[in-house]
Amino acid sequence: MKRILVLALLLSAATAHAEIGYKVQPQPDTKQLAITVTIPTNAAETLVQAPRWMPGFYMLQNYGARLKDFSATGAGDKPVELSVVDDHTWKINSAGAKQVTLRYTAPLEFQNGVGHYSGIAAYIYVVGRTQERCKLTLDTPKDWKVAVGLDGSGPDYNADSYDTLADNPVTLGSYYEETYQTAGKLHVIALRGTGADQIDKKLLRETCETVSKIETEFMDGAPYGKYVWHFSVRSGGAGGSGLEHLSSTEISLGSGFSRRTAGLLAHEFFHLWNVKRIRSQSLGPFDYTQLPKTGALWWLEGTTDYFAITLLGRFGWTSEQDLYADIAGNVRRQRRSEARLTVSPHDSSSRVGEANNGRGNSSGFGLSYYDEGFVVGLCLDLELLAQTNGKRSLDDVELALWKKCRNNQPGFAEDEIRKQLIVAGGDTFGPLYDKLVLTPGELPVEKALAHVGLELTDKGEIRSVAMPTEEQQRLRKRWLAKKR
């Protein structure tokens, strides 16, 4: 009995550390992906699921409804029973099999010879085994290029877990590609879409490269092996939107891209730290069946925006006046929302899953944690500079959080930002945090700006006061410095 028990434990341990294989074959004619998942197992039943939400989107989705043509085989490639449990779960009869193979199809975005897909929308996972190693094999024509942030050179790529695999979208085919090196790491620009031939590629590359240099210098290095900018470019317009990933981003842009659009790229790139690595403990490893809950989205999204915008100014991409205009615009948006007087930044973050009939929405309570977090970040940054005579700033809080979260540490506790503010600025920052983050009400923008000799006009614009004191000028210079 003892031998049998030991053998069973060894088999269980071997399965727990096995490599789950994903083979993906694009089918351009049908705009589908033929996906084969090879699952080592010693269990009588193997449950697989499709995620119900995508990290970065705090709303539930029914990705399972988009997956079709399921079948499963066991030893000798003989069919085994596969049953539907619910709209995102399937059960495979794996009794007596050392390995089962699951096959299905998933949607592929394909246009003008270029394909793109998101890992979350394409890959199922084995229930209870999302932290096992995964291998991705992309079965594509020899003349196709592939852009993916995973380790590997193709056709095989490696991921240390399903979380890593699924958090790396893929662009493939005849897309436009450029590369550059920053911080000793490869960066890939992959362009697709109807406006890909119209966008200013030289400016786009310059912007990508500048953002990478600024933020890796600020954070003292690059926390990834390589990075991919997945751009979908539409004809016309200048705006855009994006979604961060572990070593890449997906960004939709108008072909009228300009230097002013750099803030979007800087925001998504800064997520390499805030959200993807500097994160609340609830934001990984993930439970893909439930929306995570954290009161820190104001920091992870809104203060990310504050760092992105101000770093562009501090490092000279935007002028001082352009920086003031960007800050003023955010303050105006925040103050247009009456909900700021009844909903705190913490509550707009922690209750996002309740908004929009439970599907989530960053402005679901009439208050965007993006706008709120930006303004809270501004107030805290300037107050830290003022209260410490320019010796400490929000930079110190960000870098302290990075020290606690880097190298795959488990993320920060919900009160860690408050603690680090006190470390940086003293005990008065505990009550200040409680007032600005936990309590609804007007944020003290005017008081914060006054520390650096700036004022908010009746039109909502930011300008220098008529006669700033030497102290105000000194603190402003410190605030606008690359390294504080």
GROMACS .gro file of C-alpha atoms in nm:
model
  484
    1MET     CA    1   0.000   0.000   0.000
    2LYS     CA    2   0.285   0.233   0.083
    3ARG     CA    3   0.442   0.175  -0.262
    4ILE     CA    4   0.111   0.240  -0.433
    5LEU     CA    5   0.062   0.562  -0.236
    6VAL     CA    6   0.413   0.685  -0.319
    7LEU     CA    7   0.362   0.603  -0.688
    8ALA     CA    8   0.030   0.788  -0.688
    9LEU     CA    9   0.193   1.091  -0.530
   10LEU     CA   10   0.475   1.084  -0.786
   11LEU     CA   11   0.227   1.062  -1.073
   12SER     CA   12   0.027   1.350  -0.927
   13ALA     CA   13   0.340   1.561  -0.886
   14ALA     CA   14   0.448   1.483  -1.242
   15THR     CA   15   0.112   1.598  -1.377
   16ALA     CA   16   0.121   1.912  -1.163
   17HIS     CA   17   0.447   2.014  -1.330
   18ALA     CA   18   0.364   1.891  -1.679
   19GLU     CA   19   0.366   2.110  -1.988
   20ILE     CA   20   0.031   2.179  -2.152
   21GLY     CA   21   0.063   2.223  -2.529
   22TYR     CA   22  -0.133   2.463  -2.749
   23LYS     CA   23  -0.108   2.428  -3.127
   24VAL     CA   24  -0.273   2.706  -3.326
   25GLN     CA   25  -0.333   2.690  -3.701
   26PRO     CA   26  -0.487   3.002  -3.864
   27GLN     CA   27  -0.758   2.939  -4.123
   28PRO     CA   28  -0.784   3.269  -4.314
   29ASP     CA   29  -1.065   3.157  -4.546
   30THR     CA   30  -1.305   3.099  -4.257
   31LYS     CA   31  -1.148   3.353  -4.020
   32GLN     CA   32  -1.102   3.085  -3.759
   33LEU     CA   33  -0.820   2.938  -3.552
   34ALA     CA   34  -0.796   2.560  -3.535
   35ILE     CA   35  -0.665   2.498  -3.184
   36THR     CA   36  -0.533   2.171  -3.042
   37VAL     CA   37  -0.464   2.147  -2.669
   38THR     CA   38  -0.257   1.855  -2.542
   39ILE     CA   39  -0.318   1.788  -2.173
   40PRO     CA   40  -0.111   1.540  -1.966
   41THR     CA   41  -0.341   1.394  -1.701
   42ASN     CA   42  -0.390   1.114  -1.450
   43ALA     CA   43  -0.740   1.218  -1.346
   44ALA     CA   44  -1.063   1.035  -1.429
   45GLU     CA   45  -1.217   1.362  -1.545
   46THR     CA   46  -1.053   1.676  -1.683
   47LEU     CA   47  -1.238   2.004  -1.669
   48VAL     CA   48  -1.154   2.286  -1.911
   49GLN     CA   49  -1.293   2.638  -1.917
   50ALA     CA   50  -1.301   2.953  -2.127
   51PRO     CA   51  -1.228   3.272  -1.929
   52ARG     CA   52  -1.526   3.489  -1.840
   53TRP     CA   53  -1.327   3.813  -1.825
   54MET     CA   54  -1.010   3.962  -1.969
   55PRO     CA   55  -0.748   4.124  -1.743
   56GLY     CA   56  -0.766   4.499  -1.802
   57PHE     CA   57  -1.140   4.485  -1.884
   58TYR     CA   58  -1.335   4.479  -1.559
   59MET     CA   59  -1.650   4.334  -1.709
   60LEU     CA   60  -1.776   3.980  -1.761
   61GLN     CA   61  -1.772   3.835  -2.112
   62ASN     CA   62  -1.899   3.510  -2.260
   63TYR     CA   63  -1.586   3.404  -2.449
   64GLY     CA   64  -1.699   3.041  -2.440
   65ALA     CA   65  -1.989   3.117  -2.676
   66ARG     CA   66  -1.735   3.205  -2.948
   67LEU     CA   67  -1.559   2.867  -2.932
   68LYS     CA   68  -1.693   2.594  -3.164
   69ASP     CA   69  -1.640   2.244  -3.301
   70PHE     CA   70  -1.521   2.074  -2.983
   71SER     CA   71  -1.388   1.719  -2.984
   72ALA     CA   72  -1.159   1.519  -2.757
   73THR     CA   73  -0.939   1.211  -2.799
   74GLY     CA   74  -0.733   0.992  -2.569
   75ALA     CA   75  -0.481   0.713  -2.618
   76GLY     CA   76  -0.427   0.620  -2.982
   77ASP     CA   77  -0.619   0.932  -3.081
   78LYS     CA   78  -0.943   0.750  -3.005
   79PRO     CA   79  -1.248   0.969  -2.928
   80VAL     CA   80  -1.340   1.012  -2.563
   81GLU     CA   81  -1.655   1.152  -2.408
   82LEU     CA   82  -1.676   1.530  -2.399
   83SER     CA   83  -1.974   1.696  -2.230
   84VAL     CA   84  -2.090   2.053  -2.176
   85VAL     CA   85  -2.111   2.159  -1.811
   86ASP     CA   86  -2.215   2.523  -1.866
   87ASP     CA   87  -2.156   2.806  -2.113
   88HIS     CA   88  -1.783   2.821  -2.035
   89THR     CA   89  -1.698   2.474  -1.897
   90TRP     CA   90  -1.647   2.133  -2.062
   91LYS     CA   91  -1.573   1.792  -1.906
   92ILE     CA   92  -1.345   1.535  -2.071
   93ASN     CA   93  -1.360   1.168  -1.971
   94SER     CA   94  -0.988   1.106  -1.919
   95ALA     CA   95  -1.006   0.785  -1.716
   96GLY     CA   96  -0.715   0.554  -1.799
   97ALA     CA   97  -0.545   0.810  -2.024
   98LYS     CA   98  -0.205   0.965  -1.960
   99GLN     CA   99  -0.289   1.241  -2.203
  100VAL     CA  100  -0.600   1.383  -2.368
  101THR     CA  101  -0.622   1.608  -2.671
  102LEU     CA  102  -0.888   1.874  -2.708
  103ARG     CA  103  -0.966   2.034  -3.045
  104TYR     CA  104  -1.188   2.334  -3.116
  105THR     CA  105  -1.205   2.653  -3.322
  106ALA     CA  106  -1.190   3.018  -3.215
  107PRO     CA  107  -1.246   3.346  -3.405
  108LEU     CA  108  -0.957   3.506  -3.594
  109GLU     CA  109  -0.951   3.870  -3.698
  110PHE     CA  110  -0.816   3.852  -4.055
  111GLN     CA  111  -0.797   4.128  -4.314
  112ASN     CA  112  -0.568   4.202  -4.609
  113GLY     CA  113  -0.336   3.916  -4.533
  114VAL     CA  114  -0.296   3.995  -4.162
  115GLY     CA  115  -0.439   3.805  -3.867
  116HIS     CA  116  -0.465   3.897  -3.501
  117TYR     CA  117  -0.613   3.737  -3.192
  118SER     CA  118  -0.617   3.776  -2.815
  119GLY     CA  119  -0.505   3.486  -2.599
  120ILE     CA  120  -0.791   3.519  -2.353
  121ALA     CA  121  -1.049   3.498  -2.632
  122ALA     CA  122  -0.879   3.196  -2.791
  123TYR     CA  123  -0.726   2.969  -2.526
  124ILE     CA  124  -0.917   2.748  -2.286
  125TYR     CA  125  -0.744   2.647  -1.962
  126VAL     CA  126  -0.743   2.333  -1.751
  127VAL     CA  127  -0.930   2.395  -1.426
  128GLY     CA  128  -0.694   2.398  -1.129
  129ARG     CA  129  -0.383   2.395  -1.349
  130THR     CA  130  -0.340   2.752  -1.473
  131GLN     CA  131   0.004   2.782  -1.312
  132GLU     CA  132   0.162   2.496  -1.509
  133ARG     CA  133   0.403   2.557  -1.795
  134CYS     CA  134   0.256   2.599  -2.143
  135LYS     CA  135   0.401   2.562  -2.491
  136LEU     CA  136   0.252   2.747  -2.787
  137THR     CA  137   0.314   2.620  -3.141
  138LEU     CA  138   0.203   2.850  -3.422
  139ASP     CA  139   0.147   2.646  -3.738
  140THR     CA  140   0.165   2.916  -4.005
  141PRO     CA  141   0.285   2.935  -4.368
  142LYS     CA  142   0.662   2.978  -4.395
  143ASP     CA  143   0.638   3.330  -4.540
  144TRP     CA  144   0.423   3.461  -4.253
  145LYS     CA  145   0.571   3.686  -3.986
  146VAL     CA  146   0.469   3.642  -3.623
  147ALA     CA  147   0.467   3.902  -3.344
  148VAL     CA  148   0.413   3.775  -2.989
  149GLY     CA  149   0.570   3.877  -2.659
  150LEU     CA  150   0.644   3.522  -2.542
  151ASP     CA  151   0.990   3.371  -2.513
  152GLY     CA  152   1.089   3.167  -2.818
  153SER     CA  153   1.181   3.214  -3.181
  154GLY     CA  154   0.898   3.032  -3.354
  155PRO     CA  155   0.720   2.821  -3.432
  156ASP     CA  156   0.746   2.727  -3.064
  157TYR     CA  157   0.701   2.972  -2.777
  158ASN     CA  158   0.714   2.913  -2.401
  159ALA     CA  159   0.508   3.044  -2.112
  160ASP     CA  160   0.557   2.974  -1.742
  161SER     CA  161   0.179   2.958  -1.688
  162TYR     CA  162  -0.156   2.991  -1.858
  163ASP     CA  163  -0.174   3.346  -1.719
  164THR     CA  164   0.138   3.436  -1.918
  165LEU     CA  165   0.025   3.249  -2.231
  166ALA     CA  166  -0.318   3.413  -2.238
  167ASP     CA  167  -0.178   3.760  -2.167
  168ASN     CA  168   0.017   3.768  -2.494
  169PRO     CA  169  -0.186   3.852  -2.808
  170VAL     CA  170  -0.060   3.745  -3.149
  171THR     CA  171  -0.030   3.927  -3.482
  172LEU     CA  172   0.063   3.716  -3.784
  173GLY     CA  173   0.081   3.728  -4.163
  174SER     CA  174   0.195   4.013  -4.386
  175TYR     CA  175   0.172   4.301  -4.136
  176TYR     CA  176   0.410   4.599  -4.142
  177GLU     CA  177   0.691   4.555  -3.891
  178GLU     CA  178   0.968   4.765  -3.740
  179THR     CA  179   1.202   4.687  -3.452
  180TYR     CA  180   1.426   4.879  -3.216
  181GLN     CA  181   1.635   4.816  -2.905
  182THR     CA  182   1.581   4.988  -2.570
  183ALA     CA  183   1.735   4.891  -2.235
  184GLY     CA  184   1.899   4.600  -2.415
  185LYS     CA  185   1.560   4.450  -2.512
  186LEU     CA  186   1.393   4.393  -2.849
  187HIS     CA  187   1.083   4.600  -2.920
  188VAL     CA  188   0.856   4.516  -3.214
  189ILE     CA  189   0.603   4.745  -3.384
  190ALA     CA  190   0.337   4.541  -3.566
  191LEU     CA  191   0.097   4.748  -3.780
  192ARG     CA  192  -0.227   4.630  -3.935
  193GLY     CA  193  -0.559   4.780  -4.043
  194THR     CA  194  -0.704   4.999  -4.317
  195GLY     CA  195  -0.497   5.301  -4.208
  196ALA     CA  196  -0.165   5.120  -4.168
  197ASP     CA  197  -0.033   5.268  -4.495
  198GLN     CA  198  -0.151   5.619  -4.403
  199ILE     CA  199  -0.009   5.668  -4.054
  200ASP     CA  200   0.319   5.857  -4.008
  201LYS     CA  201   0.540   5.553  -3.944
  202LYS     CA  202   0.848   5.759  -3.868
  203LEU     CA  203   0.667   5.956  -3.597
  204LEU     CA  204   0.504   5.643  -3.459
  205ARG     CA  205   0.839   5.467  -3.425
  206GLU     CA  206   0.996   5.777  -3.268
  207THR     CA  207   0.710   5.794  -3.018
  208CYS     CA  208   0.732   5.425  -2.929
  209GLU     CA  209   1.108   5.443  -2.887
  210THR     CA  210   1.093   5.763  -2.681
  211VAL     CA  211   0.822   5.628  -2.450
  212SER     CA  212   1.022   5.308  -2.398
  213LYS     CA  213   1.340   5.502  -2.316
  214ILE     CA  214   1.167   5.746  -2.080
  215GLU     CA  215   0.983   5.488  -1.876
  216THR     CA  216   1.253   5.222  -1.856
  217GLU     CA  217   1.496   5.493  -1.746
  218PHE     CA  218   1.249   5.616  -1.484
  219MET     CA  219   1.185   5.262  -1.354
  220ASP     CA  220   1.553   5.160  -1.378
  221GLY     CA  221   1.521   4.885  -1.638
  222ALA     CA  222   1.287   4.674  -1.848
  223PRO     CA  223   1.096   4.393  -1.668
  224TYR     CA  224   1.038   4.185  -1.984
  225GLY     CA  225   1.232   3.981  -2.239
  226LYS     CA  226   1.088   4.156  -2.543
  227TYR     CA  227   0.798   4.389  -2.609
  228VAL     CA  228   0.538   4.406  -2.889
  229TRP     CA  229   0.328   4.707  -2.991
  230HIS     CA  230   0.021   4.554  -3.162
  231PHE     CA  231  -0.132   4.848  -3.353
  232SER     CA  232  -0.464   4.838  -3.537
  233VAL     CA  233  -0.485   5.155  -3.748
  234ARG     CA  234  -0.810   5.288  -3.893
  235SER     CA  235  -0.836   5.545  -4.170
  236GLY     CA  236  -0.880   5.898  -4.038
  237GLY     CA  237  -0.904   6.042  -3.690
  238ALA     CA  238  -0.633   6.092  -3.431
  239GLY     CA  239  -0.766   5.931  -3.114
  240GLY     CA  240  -0.721   5.579  -2.988
  241SER     CA  241  -0.765   5.325  -2.711
  242GLY     CA  242  -0.552   5.046  -2.571
  243LEU     CA  243  -0.530   4.736  -2.356
  244GLU     CA  244  -0.217   4.644  -2.163
  245HIS     CA  245  -0.055   4.301  -2.154
  246LEU     CA  246   0.237   4.142  -1.973
  247SER     CA  247   0.495   4.214  -2.245
  248SER     CA  248   0.289   4.388  -2.512
  249THR     CA  249  -0.009   4.613  -2.573
  250GLU     CA  250  -0.300   4.622  -2.818
  251ILE     CA  251  -0.369   4.977  -2.936
  252SER     CA  252  -0.629   5.104  -3.180
  253LEU     CA  253  -0.523   5.430  -3.349
  254GLY     CA  254  -0.652   5.675  -3.606
  255SER     CA  255  -0.419   5.731  -3.902
  256GLY     CA  256  -0.399   6.099  -3.800
  257PHE     CA  257  -0.167   6.004  -3.512
  258SER     CA  258   0.035   6.301  -3.380
  259ARG     CA  259   0.275   6.387  -3.100
  260ARG     CA  260  -0.025   6.465  -2.880
  261THR     CA  261  -0.133   6.101  -2.900
  262ALA     CA  262   0.184   5.999  -2.718
  263GLY     CA  263  -0.003   6.000  -2.387
  264LEU     CA  264  -0.197   5.691  -2.490
  265LEU     CA  265   0.120   5.499  -2.572
  266ALA     CA  266   0.289   5.619  -2.254
  267HIS     CA  267  -0.012   5.508  -2.047
  268GLU     CA  268  -0.019   5.157  -2.193
  269PHE     CA  269   0.359   5.115  -2.166
  270PHE     CA  270   0.359   5.226  -1.800
  271HIS     CA  271   0.117   4.941  -1.732
  272LEU     CA  272   0.419   4.712  -1.766
  273TRP     CA  273   0.474   4.818  -1.405
  274ASN     CA  274   0.141   4.947  -1.272
  275VAL     CA  275  -0.122   4.669  -1.312
  276LYS     CA  276   0.090   4.397  -1.473
  277ARG     CA  277   0.353   4.381  -1.197
  278ILE     CA  278   0.278   4.651  -0.939
  279ARG     CA  279  -0.070   4.530  -0.864
  280SER     CA  280  -0.320   4.448  -0.594
  281GLN     CA  281  -0.294   4.092  -0.470
  282SER     CA  282  -0.634   4.016  -0.626
  283LEU     CA  283  -0.497   4.088  -0.975
  284GLY     CA  284  -0.310   3.761  -1.023
  285PRO     CA  285  -0.294   3.469  -1.028
  286PHE     CA  286  -0.642   3.500  -1.169
  287ASP     CA  287  -0.978   3.341  -1.110
  288TYR     CA  288  -1.114   3.374  -1.463
  289THR     CA  289  -1.471   3.299  -1.353
  290GLN     CA  290  -1.508   3.604  -1.128
  291LEU     CA  291  -1.421   3.971  -1.162
  292PRO     CA  292  -1.141   4.067  -0.921
  293LYS     CA  293  -1.214   4.330  -0.661
  294THR     CA  294  -0.970   4.601  -0.556
  295GLY     CA  295  -1.005   4.955  -0.429
  296ALA     CA  296  -0.682   5.057  -0.604
  297LEU     CA  297  -0.790   5.098  -0.967
  298TRP     CA  298  -0.772   5.476  -0.915
  299TRP     CA  299  -0.396   5.422  -0.870
  300LEU     CA  300  -0.345   5.144  -1.123
  301GLU     CA  301  -0.528   5.331  -1.400
  302GLY     CA  302  -0.565   5.697  -1.303
  303THR     CA  303  -0.227   5.751  -1.141
  304THR     CA  304  -0.072   5.551  -1.426
  305ASP     CA  305  -0.214   5.822  -1.652
  306TYR     CA  306  -0.067   6.091  -1.426
  307PHE     CA  307   0.280   5.936  -1.445
  308ALA     CA  308   0.251   5.883  -1.822
  309ILE     CA  309   0.152   6.244  -1.894
  310THR     CA  310   0.394   6.409  -1.652
  311LEU     CA  311   0.691   6.191  -1.753
  312LEU     CA  312   0.643   6.301  -2.115
  313GLY     CA  313   0.674   6.660  -1.991
  314ARG     CA  314   0.957   6.593  -1.746
  315PHE     CA  315   1.166   6.427  -2.017
  316GLY     CA  316   1.093   6.696  -2.277
  317TRP     CA  317   0.852   6.526  -2.518
  318THR     CA  318   0.586   6.786  -2.441
  319SER     CA  319   0.646   7.150  -2.350
  320GLU     CA  320   0.572   7.287  -2.005
  321GLN     CA  321   0.262   7.463  -2.137
  322ASP     CA  322   0.141   7.147  -2.310
  323LEU     CA  323   0.183   6.960  -1.982
  324TYR     CA  324  -0.025   7.221  -1.799
  325ALA     CA  325  -0.293   7.194  -2.068
  326ASP     CA  326  -0.305   6.815  -2.031
  327ILE     CA  327  -0.335   6.839  -1.653
  328ALA     CA  328  -0.602   7.110  -1.677
  329GLY     CA  329  -0.803   6.900  -1.921
  330ASN     CA  330  -0.808   6.611  -1.679
  331VAL     CA  331  -0.911   6.834  -1.388
  332ARG     CA  332  -1.197   6.975  -1.597
  333ARG     CA  333  -1.321   6.626  -1.685
  334GLN     CA  334  -1.308   6.518  -1.323
  335ARG     CA  335  -1.492   6.826  -1.200
  336ARG     CA  336  -1.768   6.790  -1.459
  337SER     CA  337  -1.883   6.478  -1.277
  338GLU     CA  338  -2.127   6.550  -0.995
  339ALA     CA  339  -2.061   6.196  -0.869
  340ARG     CA  340  -1.722   6.311  -0.738
  341LEU     CA  341  -1.913   6.457  -0.442
  342THR     CA  342  -2.086   6.129  -0.354
  343VAL     CA  343  -1.849   5.851  -0.475
  344SER     CA  344  -1.491   5.812  -0.351
  345PRO     CA  345  -1.200   5.702  -0.573
  346HIS     CA  346  -1.180   5.384  -0.365
  347ASP     CA  347  -1.547   5.301  -0.418
  348SER     CA  348  -1.540   5.378  -0.790
  349SER     CA  349  -1.258   5.120  -0.805
  350SER     CA  350  -1.385   4.847  -0.574
  351ARG     CA  351  -1.744   4.857  -0.699
  352VAL     CA  352  -1.669   4.857  -1.071
  353GLY     CA  353  -1.807   4.504  -1.101
  354GLU     CA  354  -2.147   4.621  -0.979
  355ALA     CA  355  -2.182   4.883  -1.251
  356ASN     CA  356  -2.349   4.839  -1.589
  357ASN     CA  357  -2.573   4.555  -1.468
  358GLY     CA  358  -2.279   4.365  -1.325
  359ARG     CA  359  -2.069   4.384  -1.641
  360GLY     CA  360  -1.839   4.655  -1.513
  361ASN     CA  361  -1.761   5.006  -1.635
  362SER     CA  362  -1.491   5.252  -1.530
  363SER     CA  363  -1.755   5.527  -1.516
  364GLY     CA  364  -2.042   5.309  -1.406
  365PHE     CA  365  -2.123   5.525  -1.103
  366GLY     CA  366  -2.084   5.849  -1.295
  367LEU     CA  367  -1.723   5.877  -1.181
  368SER     CA  368  -1.421   5.755  -1.376
  369TYR     CA  369  -1.140   5.613  -1.165
  370TYR     CA  370  -0.912   5.723  -1.449
  371ASP     CA  371  -0.998   6.091  -1.400
  372GLU     CA  372  -1.018   6.064  -1.021
  373GLY     CA  373  -0.689   5.877  -0.994
  374PHE     CA  374  -0.510   6.131  -1.212
  375VAL     CA  375  -0.620   6.421  -0.994
  376VAL     CA  376  -0.551   6.234  -0.669
  377GLY     CA  377  -0.202   6.155  -0.802
  378LEU     CA  378  -0.145   6.523  -0.881
  379CYS     CA  379  -0.254   6.632  -0.534
  380LEU     CA  380  -0.047   6.370  -0.353
  381ASP     CA  381   0.262   6.437  -0.565
  382LEU     CA  382   0.263   6.811  -0.505
  383GLU     CA  383   0.178   6.774  -0.136
  384LEU     CA  384   0.466   6.530  -0.087
  385LEU     CA  385   0.706   6.773  -0.252
  386ALA     CA  386   0.579   7.059  -0.037
  387GLN     CA  387   0.575   6.874   0.296
  388THR     CA  388   0.923   6.722   0.250
  389ASN     CA  389   1.090   7.036   0.114
  390GLY     CA  390   1.129   6.871  -0.225
  391LYS     CA  391   1.304   6.560  -0.089
  392ARG     CA  392   1.020   6.317  -0.156
  393SER     CA  393   0.751   6.282  -0.422
  394LEU     CA  394   0.507   6.031  -0.567
  395ASP     CA  395   0.807   5.881  -0.750
  396ASP     CA  396   0.923   5.741  -0.415
  397VAL     CA  397   0.588   5.571  -0.357
  398GLU     CA  398   0.586   5.417  -0.705
  399LEU     CA  399   0.943   5.288  -0.672
  400ALA     CA  400   0.875   5.150  -0.322
  401LEU     CA  401   0.574   4.959  -0.457
  402TRP     CA  402   0.793   4.828  -0.740
  403LYS     CA  403   1.048   4.701  -0.488
  404LYS     CA  404   0.772   4.511  -0.307
  405CYS     CA  405   0.614   4.367  -0.623
  406ARG     CA  406   0.903   4.295  -0.860
  407ASN     CA  407   1.036   3.944  -0.933
  408ASN     CA  408   0.691   3.782  -0.924
  409GLN     CA  409   0.613   3.879  -0.566
  410PRO     CA  410   0.244   3.843  -0.475
  411GLY     CA  411   0.132   4.204  -0.516
  412PHE     CA  412   0.046   4.469  -0.259
  413ALA     CA  413  -0.217   4.464   0.014
  414GLU     CA  414  -0.507   4.708  -0.011
  415ASP     CA  415  -0.354   4.947   0.245
  416GLU     CA  416   0.002   4.942   0.102
  417ILE     CA  417  -0.025   5.269  -0.095
  418ARG     CA  418  -0.133   5.445   0.225
  419LYS     CA  419   0.161   5.293   0.413
  420GLN     CA  420   0.412   5.401   0.149
  421LEU     CA  421   0.276   5.756   0.149
  422ILE     CA  422   0.339   5.771   0.523
  423VAL     CA  423   0.691   5.633   0.474
  424ALA     CA  424   0.761   5.901   0.213
  425GLY     CA  425   0.588   6.199   0.373
  426GLY     CA  426   0.517   6.131   0.739
  427ASP     CA  427   0.216   6.052   0.955
  428THR     CA  428   0.002   6.334   0.817
  429PHE     CA  429  -0.028   6.144   0.490
  430GLY     CA  430  -0.242   5.874   0.650
  431PRO     CA  431  -0.535   6.109   0.716
  432LEU     CA  432  -0.470   6.284   0.383
  433TYR     CA  433  -0.499   5.950   0.199
  434ASP     CA  434  -0.823   5.878   0.386
  435LYS     CA  435  -0.963   6.215   0.281
  436LEU     CA  436  -0.859   6.205  -0.085
  437VAL     CA  437  -0.909   5.834  -0.159
  438LEU     CA  438  -1.167   5.697   0.085
  439THR     CA  439  -1.395   5.999   0.113
  440PRO     CA  440  -1.611   6.162  -0.159
  441GLY     CA  441  -1.568   6.533  -0.210
  442GLU     CA  442  -1.382   6.805  -0.396
  443LEU     CA  443  -1.012   6.735  -0.440
  444PRO     CA  444  -0.777   7.019  -0.330
  445VAL     CA  445  -0.631   7.094  -0.673
  446GLU     CA  446  -0.590   7.469  -0.610
  447LYS     CA  447  -0.398   7.410  -0.286
  448ALA     CA  448  -0.172   7.155  -0.455
  449LEU     CA  449  -0.095   7.378  -0.754
  450ALA     CA  450  -0.019   7.672  -0.525
  451HIS     CA  451   0.278   7.479  -0.382
  452VAL     CA  452   0.452   7.518  -0.719
  453GLY     CA  453   0.329   7.867  -0.801
  454LEU     CA  454   0.046   7.765  -1.035
  455GLU     CA  455  -0.323   7.850  -1.033
  456LEU     CA  456  -0.644   7.733  -1.194
  457THR     CA  457  -0.821   8.009  -1.388
  458ASP     CA  458  -1.197   8.062  -1.413
  459LYS     CA  459  -1.181   7.890  -1.754
  460GLY     CA  460  -1.023   7.583  -1.598
  461GLU     CA  461  -0.678   7.651  -1.738
  462ILE     CA  462  -0.350   7.628  -1.546
  463ARG     CA  463  -0.109   7.919  -1.545
  464SER     CA  464   0.176   8.053  -1.336
  465VAL     CA  465   0.087   8.300  -1.061
  466ALA     CA  466   0.199   8.655  -1.131
  467MET     CA  467   0.487   8.660  -0.885
  468PRO     CA  468   0.586   8.310  -0.768
  469THR     CA  469   0.809   8.300  -0.464
  470GLU     CA  470   1.157   8.151  -0.475
  471GLU     CA  471   1.026   7.852  -0.283
  472GLN     CA  472   0.744   7.796  -0.533
  473GLN     CA  473   0.987   7.822  -0.823
  474ARG     CA  474   1.226   7.579  -0.658
  475LEU     CA  475   0.952   7.324  -0.594
  476ARG     CA  476   0.818   7.363  -0.949
  477LYS     CA  477   1.165   7.296  -1.089
  478ARG     CA  478   1.186   6.988  -0.869
  479TRP     CA  479   0.840   6.872  -0.978
  480LEU     CA  480   0.932   6.901  -1.346
  481ALA     CA  481   1.274   6.733  -1.311
  482LYS     CA  482   1.347   6.400  -1.483
  483LYS     CA  483   1.476   6.243  -1.165
  484ARG     CA  484   1.365   6.390  -0.836
   0.00000   0.00000   0.00000
